[in-house]
Coordinates of C-alpha atoms and ligand atoms in Angstrom, one line a residue:
M192 CA 144.9 112.3 66.4
I193 CA 142.3 114.1 64.6
I194 CA 143.2 117.9 63.9
Y195 CA 140.0 119.9 63.1
R196 CA 142.1 122.8 61.5
E197 CA 143.3 120.1 58.8
E198 CA 140.0 118.3 58.5
N199 CA 137.4 121.0 58.9
E200 CA 137.3 123.6 56.1
I201 CA 135.6 126.3 58.1
I202 CA 138.2 126.1 60.7
K203 CA 141.0 126.1 58.4
K204 CA 139.5 129.0 56.5
A205 CA 139.0 131.0 59.8
L206 CA 142.7 130.5 60.8
E207 CA 144.2 131.4 57.8
N208 CA 147.0 134.1 57.9
L209 CA 147.4 134.0 61.6
N210 CA 150.7 133.7 63.4
I211 CA 149.8 130.8 65.7
P212 CA 152.8 129.2 67.3
K213 CA 153.6 125.7 66.3
R214 CA 154.3 124.9 69.9
V215 CA 152.6 126.5 73.1
Y216 CA 154.1 126.0 76.6
I217 CA 151.9 125.1 79.5
F218 CA 152.4 126.9 82.7
D219 CA 150.4 125.0 85.3
T220 CA 149.2 127.2 88.6
T221 CA 146.9 124.4 89.9
L222 CA 149.2 124.7 93.0
R223 CA 149.1 128.5 93.2
D224 CA 146.1 130.2 91.9
G225 CA 144.3 126.7 91.9
E226 CA 145.0 126.4 95.7
Q227 CA 143.4 129.8 96.1
T228 CA 140.1 128.4 95.1
P229 CA 137.9 129.3 98.2
G230 CA 137.8 126.5 100.8
V231 CA 140.9 124.7 99.2
S232 CA 144.0 124.2 101.2
L233 CA 146.5 121.4 100.3
T234 CA 149.0 119.8 102.7
P235 CA 152.7 119.8 101.6
E236 CA 152.4 116.3 101.0
E237 CA 149.4 116.6 98.6
K238 CA 151.1 119.4 97.0
I239 CA 154.2 117.2 96.2
E240 CA 152.2 114.3 95.0
I241 CA 150.3 116.7 92.6
A242 CA 153.6 118.2 91.4
I243 CA 154.9 114.7 90.7
K244 CA 151.9 114.0 88.6
L245 CA 151.9 117.3 86.9
D246 CA 155.5 116.8 85.8
E247 CA 154.5 113.0 84.6
L248 CA 151.6 114.8 82.5
G249 CA 154.3 117.1 80.8
V250 CA 153.6 120.5 81.9
D251 CA 156.4 122.9 81.1
V252 CA 156.4 125.1 84.2
I253 CA 154.9 124.2 87.8
E254 CA 153.9 127.2 89.7
A255 CA 154.4 125.4 93.0
G256 CA 152.9 128.1 95.3
F257 CA 153.3 131.7 96.8
P258 CA 156.2 131.0 99.0
V259 CA 155.8 134.0 101.4
S260 CA 152.4 132.9 102.4
S261 CA 153.4 130.3 104.9
L262 CA 156.0 128.1 106.3
G263 CA 154.1 125.0 105.1
E264 CA 154.0 126.3 101.7
Q265 CA 157.9 127.0 101.7
E266 CA 158.3 123.5 103.0
A267 CA 156.4 122.1 100.0
I268 CA 157.9 124.1 97.5
K269 CA 161.5 123.3 98.7
K270 CA 160.6 119.6 98.5
I271 CA 159.2 120.1 95.1
C272 CA 162.5 121.9 93.9
S273 CA 164.5 119.1 95.3
L274 CA 162.9 116.5 93.2
N275 CA 164.7 117.5 90.0
L276 CA 161.5 117.3 87.9
D277 CA 161.5 117.9 84.2
A278 CA 159.2 121.1 84.7
E279 CA 160.5 124.1 85.5
I280 CA 159.6 125.2 89.2
C281 CA 158.3 128.6 89.7
G282 CA 157.2 130.6 92.9
L283 CA 155.0 133.6 93.0
A284 CA 156.3 136.8 94.5
R285 CA 154.9 140.2 94.9
A286 CA 157.5 143.0 93.3
V287 CA 158.8 143.2 97.0
K288 CA 162.2 142.2 98.4
K289 CA 160.9 140.1 101.1
D290 CA 158.8 137.9 99.0
I291 CA 161.5 137.6 96.3
D292 CA 163.9 136.6 99.3
V293 CA 161.7 133.8 100.4
A294 CA 161.3 132.4 96.9
I295 CA 164.8 132.5 96.3
D296 CA 165.5 130.7 99.5
C297 CA 163.1 127.8 98.2
G298 CA 165.2 127.3 95.2
V299 CA 163.0 127.8 92.6
D300 CA 163.9 128.0 88.9
R301 CA 161.6 130.9 88.0
I302 CA 159.9 133.8 89.9
H303 CA 156.7 135.0 88.8
T304 CA 156.7 138.4 90.0
F305 CA 153.8 140.9 89.7
I306 CA 152.4 144.2 90.4
A307 CA 148.9 145.8 89.7
T308 CA 148.9 148.4 86.7
S309 CA 145.0 149.3 86.4
P310 CA 143.7 152.6 87.6
L311 CA 141.5 150.8 90.2
H312 CA 144.3 149.2 91.7
R313 CA 146.6 152.1 91.5
K314 CA 144.2 154.2 93.1
Y315 CA 142.5 152.1 95.8
K316 CA 144.8 149.2 96.5
L317 CA 148.3 150.4 95.9
K318 CA 147.8 154.3 96.0
K319 CA 150.8 154.7 93.8
S320 CA 151.5 156.7 90.5
K321 CA 152.1 155.1 87.2
E322 CA 155.9 156.1 87.5
E323 CA 156.1 154.5 91.1
I324 CA 154.7 151.4 89.9
I325 CA 157.2 151.0 87.1
D326 CA 160.1 151.8 89.3
I327 CA 158.9 149.0 91.8
A328 CA 158.6 146.6 88.8
V329 CA 162.0 147.5 87.6
E330 CA 163.5 147.3 90.9
A331 CA 162.2 143.6 91.5
I332 CA 163.1 142.3 88.1
E333 CA 166.7 143.7 88.6
Y334 CA 166.9 142.2 92.0
I335 CA 165.7 138.5 90.7
K336 CA 168.2 138.7 87.8
E337 CA 171.1 139.7 90.1
H338 CA 170.3 136.2 91.5
G339 CA 170.5 134.6 88.3
I340 CA 166.9 133.5 88.1
K341 CA 164.6 133.7 85.3
V342 CA 161.8 136.4 85.6
E343 CA 158.1 136.1 84.6
F344 CA 156.8 139.5 84.9
S345 CA 152.9 140.1 85.4
A346 CA 151.1 143.3 85.2
E347 CA 148.2 142.3 87.5
D348 CA 144.8 143.4 86.1
A349 CA 146.4 144.1 82.8
T350 CA 143.3 143.9 80.8
R351 CA 141.7 146.8 82.7
T352 CA 144.9 148.9 82.3
E353 CA 145.3 151.8 79.8
L354 CA 146.9 150.2 76.7
D355 CA 149.7 152.8 76.3
Y356 CA 150.6 152.6 79.8
L357 CA 150.5 148.8 79.8
I358 CA 153.0 148.5 76.9
E359 CA 155.3 150.9 78.6
V360 CA 155.4 148.9 81.9
Y361 CA 156.0 145.8 79.7
K362 CA 158.7 147.5 77.7
K363 CA 160.3 148.6 80.8
A364 CA 160.2 144.9 82.5
V365 CA 161.8 143.4 79.2
E366 CA 164.6 146.2 79.2
T367 CA 165.3 145.3 82.8
G368 CA 165.7 141.5 82.1
A369 CA 162.2 140.0 82.3
D370 CA 162.5 136.7 80.4
I371 CA 158.7 136.3 79.6
I372 CA 155.9 138.7 80.2
N373 CA 152.4 137.2 81.3
V374 CA 149.3 139.1 80.7
P375 CA 146.8 138.5 83.5
D376 CA 142.9 138.8 82.8
T377 CA 142.6 139.1 86.6
V378 CA 138.8 139.6 86.7
G379 CA 138.0 137.7 83.6
V380 CA 136.7 140.6 81.7
M381 CA 138.3 139.9 78.5
I382 CA 136.2 138.6 75.4
P383 CA 138.3 136.6 72.7
R384 CA 138.2 139.5 70.1
A385 CA 139.7 141.9 72.6
M386 CA 142.2 139.4 74.0
Y387 CA 143.3 138.9 70.4
Y388 CA 143.6 142.5 69.8
L389 CA 145.5 143.1 73.2
I390 CA 148.3 140.3 72.5
N391 CA 148.4 141.4 68.7
E392 CA 149.1 145.0 69.9
L393 CA 151.8 143.8 72.6
K394 CA 153.5 141.3 70.1
K395 CA 154.4 144.5 67.8
E396 CA 156.3 145.9 70.9
I397 CA 157.5 143.0 73.0
K398 CA 160.3 140.8 71.9
V399 CA 160.2 138.2 74.7
P400 CA 157.7 135.2 74.6
I401 CA 154.0 136.4 75.7
S402 CA 151.9 134.3 78.2
V403 CA 148.2 134.8 79.4
H404 CA 146.7 134.2 82.6
C405 CA 142.8 134.0 82.1
H406 CA 140.1 133.9 84.8
N407 CA 136.6 132.6 84.2
D408 CA 134.4 135.1 85.9
F409 CA 132.3 135.0 82.4
G410 CA 133.1 131.7 81.4
L411 CA 135.6 132.8 78.8
A412 CA 138.8 131.9 80.2
V413 CA 139.6 129.1 77.8
A414 CA 138.1 130.9 74.9
N415 CA 140.2 134.0 76.0
S416 CA 143.4 131.8 76.2
L417 CA 142.9 130.5 72.7
A418 CA 142.3 133.8 71.3
A419 CA 145.7 134.9 72.9
V420 CA 147.3 132.0 71.2
E421 CA 145.8 132.9 67.7
A422 CA 147.5 136.4 68.3
G423 CA 150.9 134.7 68.9
A424 CA 150.9 134.1 72.6
E425 CA 153.5 131.4 73.3
Q426 CA 152.6 130.4 76.8
V427 CA 149.2 129.7 78.7
H428 CA 148.5 129.7 82.4
C429 CA 146.0 127.1 83.4
T430 CA 145.0 124.9 86.2
I431 CA 143.6 121.2 86.3
N432 CA 140.0 121.3 86.5
G433 CA 139.8 125.1 85.9
L434 CA 140.4 125.8 89.7
G435 CA 141.3 129.1 90.8
E436 CA 140.1 132.2 92.4
R437 CA 136.2 132.9 92.1
G438 CA 135.1 131.4 88.8
G439 CA 138.6 129.8 88.4
N440 CA 141.0 129.9 85.7
A441 CA 141.5 128.3 82.1
A442 CA 141.0 124.5 82.5
L443 CA 144.4 123.0 81.5
E444 CA 142.6 120.0 80.0
E445 CA 140.3 122.3 77.8
V446 CA 143.1 124.5 76.6
V447 CA 145.5 121.5 75.7
M448 CA 142.8 119.5 73.9
S449 CA 141.5 122.5 72.0
L450 CA 145.3 123.4 71.1
M451 CA 146.2 119.8 70.0
S452 CA 142.9 118.7 68.5
I453 CA 141.4 121.9 67.0
Y454 CA 144.4 124.0 66.1
G455 CA 147.0 121.6 65.7
V456 CA 149.4 123.2 67.9
K457 CA 151.8 121.0 69.9
T458 CA 152.2 120.9 73.8
N459 CA 154.3 118.6 75.9
I460 CA 151.1 117.4 77.5
K461 CA 150.7 113.2 77.7
T462 CA 146.8 113.6 77.1
Q463 CA 146.1 110.1 78.3
K464 CA 147.1 111.0 81.7
L465 CA 144.5 113.9 81.9
Y466 CA 141.5 112.1 83.5
D467 CA 143.6 110.4 86.2
I468 CA 145.1 113.9 87.5
S469 CA 141.8 115.6 87.2
Q470 CA 140.6 112.8 89.6
L471 CA 143.6 113.2 91.9
V472 CA 143.2 117.1 91.9
S473 CA 139.4 116.6 92.9
K474 CA 140.2 114.3 95.4
Y475 CA 142.9 116.4 97.4
T476 CA 140.9 119.8 96.9
E477 CA 137.6 118.3 97.6
I478 CA 136.2 120.1 94.8
K479 CA 133.9 117.7 92.7
V480 CA 134.3 117.8 88.9
Q481 CA 131.0 118.9 87.6
P482 CA 129.7 115.8 85.4
N483 CA 129.1 117.8 82.3
K484 CA 132.7 119.3 82.4
A485 CA 134.5 119.0 79.2
I486 CA 137.1 116.5 78.7
V487 CA 137.3 115.3 82.2
G488 CA 133.6 115.2 83.4
E489 CA 131.9 111.9 83.9
N490 CA 129.6 112.8 81.2
A491 CA 132.0 114.0 78.7
F492 CA 132.1 110.7 76.8
A493 CA 128.6 109.3 78.0
H494 CA 125.6 108.8 75.7
E495 CA 122.1 108.1 76.6
S496 CA 119.7 109.1 74.0
G497 CA 118.8 106.3 71.6
I498 CA 120.1 108.4 68.5
H499 CA 123.5 109.3 70.1
A500 CA 124.2 105.9 71.4
H501 CA 123.2 104.4 68.0
G502 CA 125.4 106.9 66.0
V503 CA 128.4 106.2 68.5
L504 CA 128.2 102.6 68.1
A505 CA 128.1 102.7 64.2
H506 CA 131.0 105.4 64.2
A507 CA 132.4 106.8 67.5
L508 CA 133.1 110.2 65.6
T509 CA 129.3 110.8 64.9
Y510 CA 128.9 112.1 68.4
E511 CA 132.4 112.3 69.9
P512 CA 134.9 114.8 68.7
I513 CA 137.8 113.0 70.0
P514 CA 138.2 109.4 71.3
P515 CA 137.9 109.1 75.1
E516 CA 140.9 107.0 75.5
L517 CA 142.9 110.2 74.1
V518 CA 142.4 111.9 77.3
G519 CA 142.5 108.5 79.5
Q520 CA 138.6 108.4 79.8
K521 CA 136.1 105.6 78.6
R522 CA 133.1 105.9 76.6
K523 CA 129.9 104.9 78.4
I524 CA 126.6 104.0 77.2
I525 CA 124.2 105.1 80.0
L526 CA 120.9 103.4 80.2
G527 CA 117.7 105.3 81.0
K528 CA 114.5 106.4 79.6
H529 CA 116.0 107.8 76.5
T530 CA 117.9 104.6 75.6
G531 CA 117.1 102.9 72.4
T532 CA 117.5 99.1 71.6
H533 CA 120.9 99.5 70.0
A534 CA 122.3 100.6 73.2
I535 CA 120.8 98.1 75.2
E536 CA 121.8 95.3 72.9
A537 CA 125.5 96.8 73.2
K538 CA 125.3 97.0 76.7
L539 CA 124.0 93.3 77.1
K540 CA 126.8 92.4 74.7
E541 CA 129.5 94.1 77.0
L542 CA 128.0 92.0 79.9
G543 CA 128.4 89.0 77.9
I544 CA 124.7 88.2 77.0
E545 CA 123.8 88.1 73.3
V546 CA 120.5 88.5 71.9
G547 CA 119.6 85.0 69.9
R548 CA 122.2 83.1 71.9
D549 CA 121.5 83.8 75.6
I550 CA 118.0 85.6 75.3
N551 CA 115.2 85.2 72.9
K552 CA 113.6 88.2 71.3
E553 CA 110.5 88.2 73.7
Q554 CA 113.0 88.4 76.8
F555 CA 115.0 91.2 75.1
E556 CA 111.8 93.2 74.5
E557 CA 110.8 92.7 78.2
I558 CA 114.5 93.6 79.3
V559 CA 114.2 97.0 77.1
K560 CA 110.8 97.8 78.6
R561 CA 112.0 97.3 82.2
I562 CA 115.1 99.4 81.8
K563 CA 113.1 102.1 80.3
S564 CA 110.6 102.0 83.0
L565 CA 113.5 102.3 85.6
G566 CA 114.6 105.4 83.7
D567 CA 111.3 106.9 83.6
K568 CA 111.4 106.9 87.3
G569 CA 114.4 109.0 87.2
K570 CA 116.7 106.5 88.0
R571 CA 120.3 106.1 86.3
V572 CA 120.5 102.4 85.3
T573 CA 123.8 100.8 86.4
D574 CA 125.3 97.6 85.0
R575 CA 124.3 95.5 88.1
D576 CA 120.6 96.7 87.6
V577 CA 120.7 95.4 84.0
E578 CA 122.2 92.2 85.4
A579 CA 119.4 91.8 87.8
I580 CA 116.8 92.7 85.2
V581 CA 118.2 90.0 83.0
E582 CA 118.4 87.5 85.5
D583 CA 114.9 88.1 86.4
V584 CA 113.5 88.1 82.9
V585 CA 115.6 85.1 81.9
G586 CA 114.8 83.3 85.2
K587 CA 111.1 83.7 84.5
L588 CA 108.8 80.9 82.9
A589 CA 107.7 81.6 79.4
K590 CA 104.2 83.2 79.4
K591 CA 102.7 80.0 78.1
D592 CA 104.0 77.8 81.0
R593 CA 102.9 80.0 83.8
V594 CA 99.9 79.0 85.8
V595 CA 99.5 82.0 87.9
E596 CA 99.7 85.8 87.0
L597 CA 99.8 88.8 89.4
E598 CA 96.8 90.9 88.2
Q599 CA 96.6 93.6 90.8
I600 CA 98.3 94.4 94.3
A601 CA 97.4 96.9 96.9
V602 CA 99.2 97.5 100.1
M603 CA 98.1 99.6 103.0
T604 CA 100.8 100.3 105.9
G605 CA 101.4 103.3 108.2
N606 CA 101.6 104.4 111.9
K607 CA 98.9 102.9 113.7
V608 CA 97.6 100.8 110.8
I609 CA 97.8 97.1 110.6
P610 CA 99.8 96.2 107.4
T611 CA 97.4 94.7 104.9
A612 CA 97.5 93.5 101.3
S613 CA 95.1 92.5 98.9
V614 CA 96.0 90.6 95.7
A615 CA 94.2 89.6 92.5
L616 CA 95.7 86.7 90.9
K617 CA 94.8 85.1 87.6
I618 CA 95.0 81.3 88.1
E619 CA 94.4 79.4 85.0
E620 CA 91.9 82.1 83.5
E621 CA 90.2 82.6 86.8
I622 CA 90.5 85.7 88.9
K623 CA 91.3 84.9 92.6
K624 CA 91.2 87.6 95.1
S625 CA 92.5 87.5 98.6
S626 CA 93.9 89.8 101.6
A627 CA 96.0 89.2 104.5
I628 CA 97.5 91.0 107.2
G629 CA 101.2 90.8 108.2
V630 CA 103.9 92.5 110.3
G631 CA 104.8 94.7 107.5
P632 CA 103.8 95.2 103.9
V633 CA 106.0 92.5 102.4
D634 CA 104.8 90.0 104.9
A635 CA 101.2 91.0 104.4
A636 CA 101.7 90.9 100.5
V637 CA 103.3 87.3 100.4
K638 CA 100.7 86.0 102.9
A639 CA 98.0 87.4 100.7
V640 CA 99.5 85.4 97.7
Q641 CA 99.9 82.3 99.7
K642 CA 96.1 82.4 100.9
A643 CA 94.9 82.9 97.4
I644 CA 97.2 79.8 96.2
G645 CA 96.3 77.5 99.1
E646 CA 98.3 75.8 102.0
K647 CA 100.1 73.5 99.7
I648 CA 103.0 75.7 98.9
K649 CA 104.9 77.2 101.8
L650 CA 107.7 80.0 101.9
K651 CA 110.7 78.5 103.4
E652 CA 113.4 81.2 103.0
Y653 CA 113.5 84.9 101.9
H654 CA 116.3 87.3 101.3
I655 CA 116.4 90.9 100.1
N656 CA 119.6 92.9 98.4
A657 CA 119.7 96.5 97.5
I658 CA 121.7 96.4 94.2
T659 CA 122.3 100.0 94.1
G660 CA 122.5 102.6 96.9
G661 CA 119.6 105.0 97.3
T662 CA 115.9 104.7 98.3
D663 CA 115.2 104.2 94.7
A664 CA 117.6 101.2 94.5
L665 CA 116.7 98.1 92.6
A666 CA 115.8 95.2 95.1
E667 CA 116.5 91.7 94.5
V668 CA 114.4 89.1 96.4
I669 CA 115.4 85.7 96.7
V670 CA 112.8 83.1 97.9
T671 CA 112.8 79.4 98.6
L672 CA 109.5 77.7 98.2
E673 CA 108.4 74.2 99.2
G674 CA 105.4 72.4 98.0
Y675 CA 104.1 69.2 96.3
G676 CA 107.5 67.5 97.5
R677 CA 109.5 70.2 95.8
E678 CA 111.9 73.0 96.6
I679 CA 112.5 75.8 94.4
T680 CA 114.5 78.9 94.7
T681 CA 113.8 81.9 92.5
K682 CA 114.4 85.5 92.4
A683 CA 112.9 88.6 91.3
A684 CA 113.9 92.4 90.8
S685 CA 112.1 95.5 91.2
E686 CA 112.6 99.0 92.6
D687 CA 109.4 98.3 94.8
I688 CA 110.4 95.7 97.4
V689 CA 106.9 94.5 97.9
R690 CA 106.5 93.9 94.1
A691 CA 109.8 92.2 94.0
S692 CA 108.7 89.9 97.0
V693 CA 105.5 88.9 95.5
E694 CA 106.7 88.4 92.0
A695 CA 109.6 86.2 93.4
V696 CA 106.8 84.2 95.1
I697 CA 104.5 83.8 92.0
D698 CA 107.6 82.9 89.9
G699 CA 108.4 80.2 92.4
I700 CA 104.7 79.0 92.4
N701 CA 104.7 78.9 88.8
K702 CA 107.7 76.7 88.8
I703 CA 106.4 74.3 91.1
L704 CA 103.0 73.9 89.6
V705 CA 104.7 73.5 86.1
K706 CA 106.9 70.8 87.5
K707 CA 103.9 69.4 89.4
E708 CA 102.0 69.0 85.9
K709 CA 104.9 67.5 84.2
Ligands
KIV890 O1 145.0 136.7 88.4 C1 146.0 137.4 88.6 O2 146.0 138.6 88.6 C2 147.1 136.6 89.1 C3 148.2 137.4 89.4 C4 149.2 137.0 90.6 C5 149.1 137.1 88.3 O3 146.9 135.5 89.6
ZN891 ZN1 145.1 134.7 88.8

């Protein structure tokens, strides 16, 4: 696995003299803070399935929920605890006896207990003095320890708390028996430099492991978590897909991949499973992963521009910081208006079509033109679209063998208008124009072509398939024509069904006429 700290001189220099832990523990809170994402509510069965997958992924701690919040929550947490997973199972509890009792009753390995410490929370939410808050925290920690359960203590809104007081609270918590202290950036106001400073200060005073819990209100949750690790934090709270209250929490996949690939810090995560669990969580929470989301987004390893696709095909690291397989993803070469010939050639190869063997240069150029024109119309070109274009281009007779070409087509249709089509065909250097009416625009257009050609060629069958969904889908038209004692079936594809229909008919006519000449 590439480690940028070893390979990149700038990163190496920037991280010199820092006490970065060799191994960081991943505390996953998808099933607690992640479930607090507005609109998300998981059933006990869904929570259990996600917990099993988190365990397989290799997280060290699963915060399975907030036990006191509901009976369903307790049912799910109890079941998760009974599974004997490798991960430690943790339950959240306010620093109150009732919450702690319910968490103990669920059978958790660790209780994450918290009380707010910032002036804002003391004054408006808790209406308690600094001393009262310390007393409540101490009492809660003592009570949990009496039950022989591991305690993780959080000073809620730590990052907006007076530093001296925060240190005092954490020191008291550790003296009372807290096994690990967690530093929540509850409303995400930290910046990396400030987070580094805070953790560095705490490290001087606190002798148990330090954890961070960063929210993403300013989009800095991952950066702040990494800054905390740079200052020596040993554990990071995160969620799959960055779910969580408001702007969410630090995204697990981003924290883990940065730690492992940039810092060279070990975690227990089996990174190849990241994409699948991201999909599972997205399915159950019904929160879509944004396409440009780092690591697990659909575009994270997709390349469309000619320059990038060419680079990646020559050497993947040119435009990919890590191989997609490392996180369970696949490289995608997306065809569209920015696509270059290298990418199209590679895509054709992927579909089993080789330039020079299956198609000639002229056909390849036509395929490139058609793909780019589809992209120009704002369409994402799928593999099926490419196949239809190839079939269409390959199925056509070479220009020199064609007797009839479509020069122009105009169609009029609408409410209270009889569908009418006019076509101009070039038949052996002579332009022939005709128009016809029909039951619809396709019917009118096909009739206009037939009229120009004469009665000797007849349309026997007509089928249309939409290749991809949407009103801009590529349509494939298959026609069977009969004339001069022959029957020809041919097809054409275009995002315009009238055009596809006319082209299929003209192609069929060409094939009949060429055969007739021969
Ligand atoms: O963001 C927060 O402060 C929390 C606490 C419960 C730790 O989630
Ligand atoms: Zn939180």
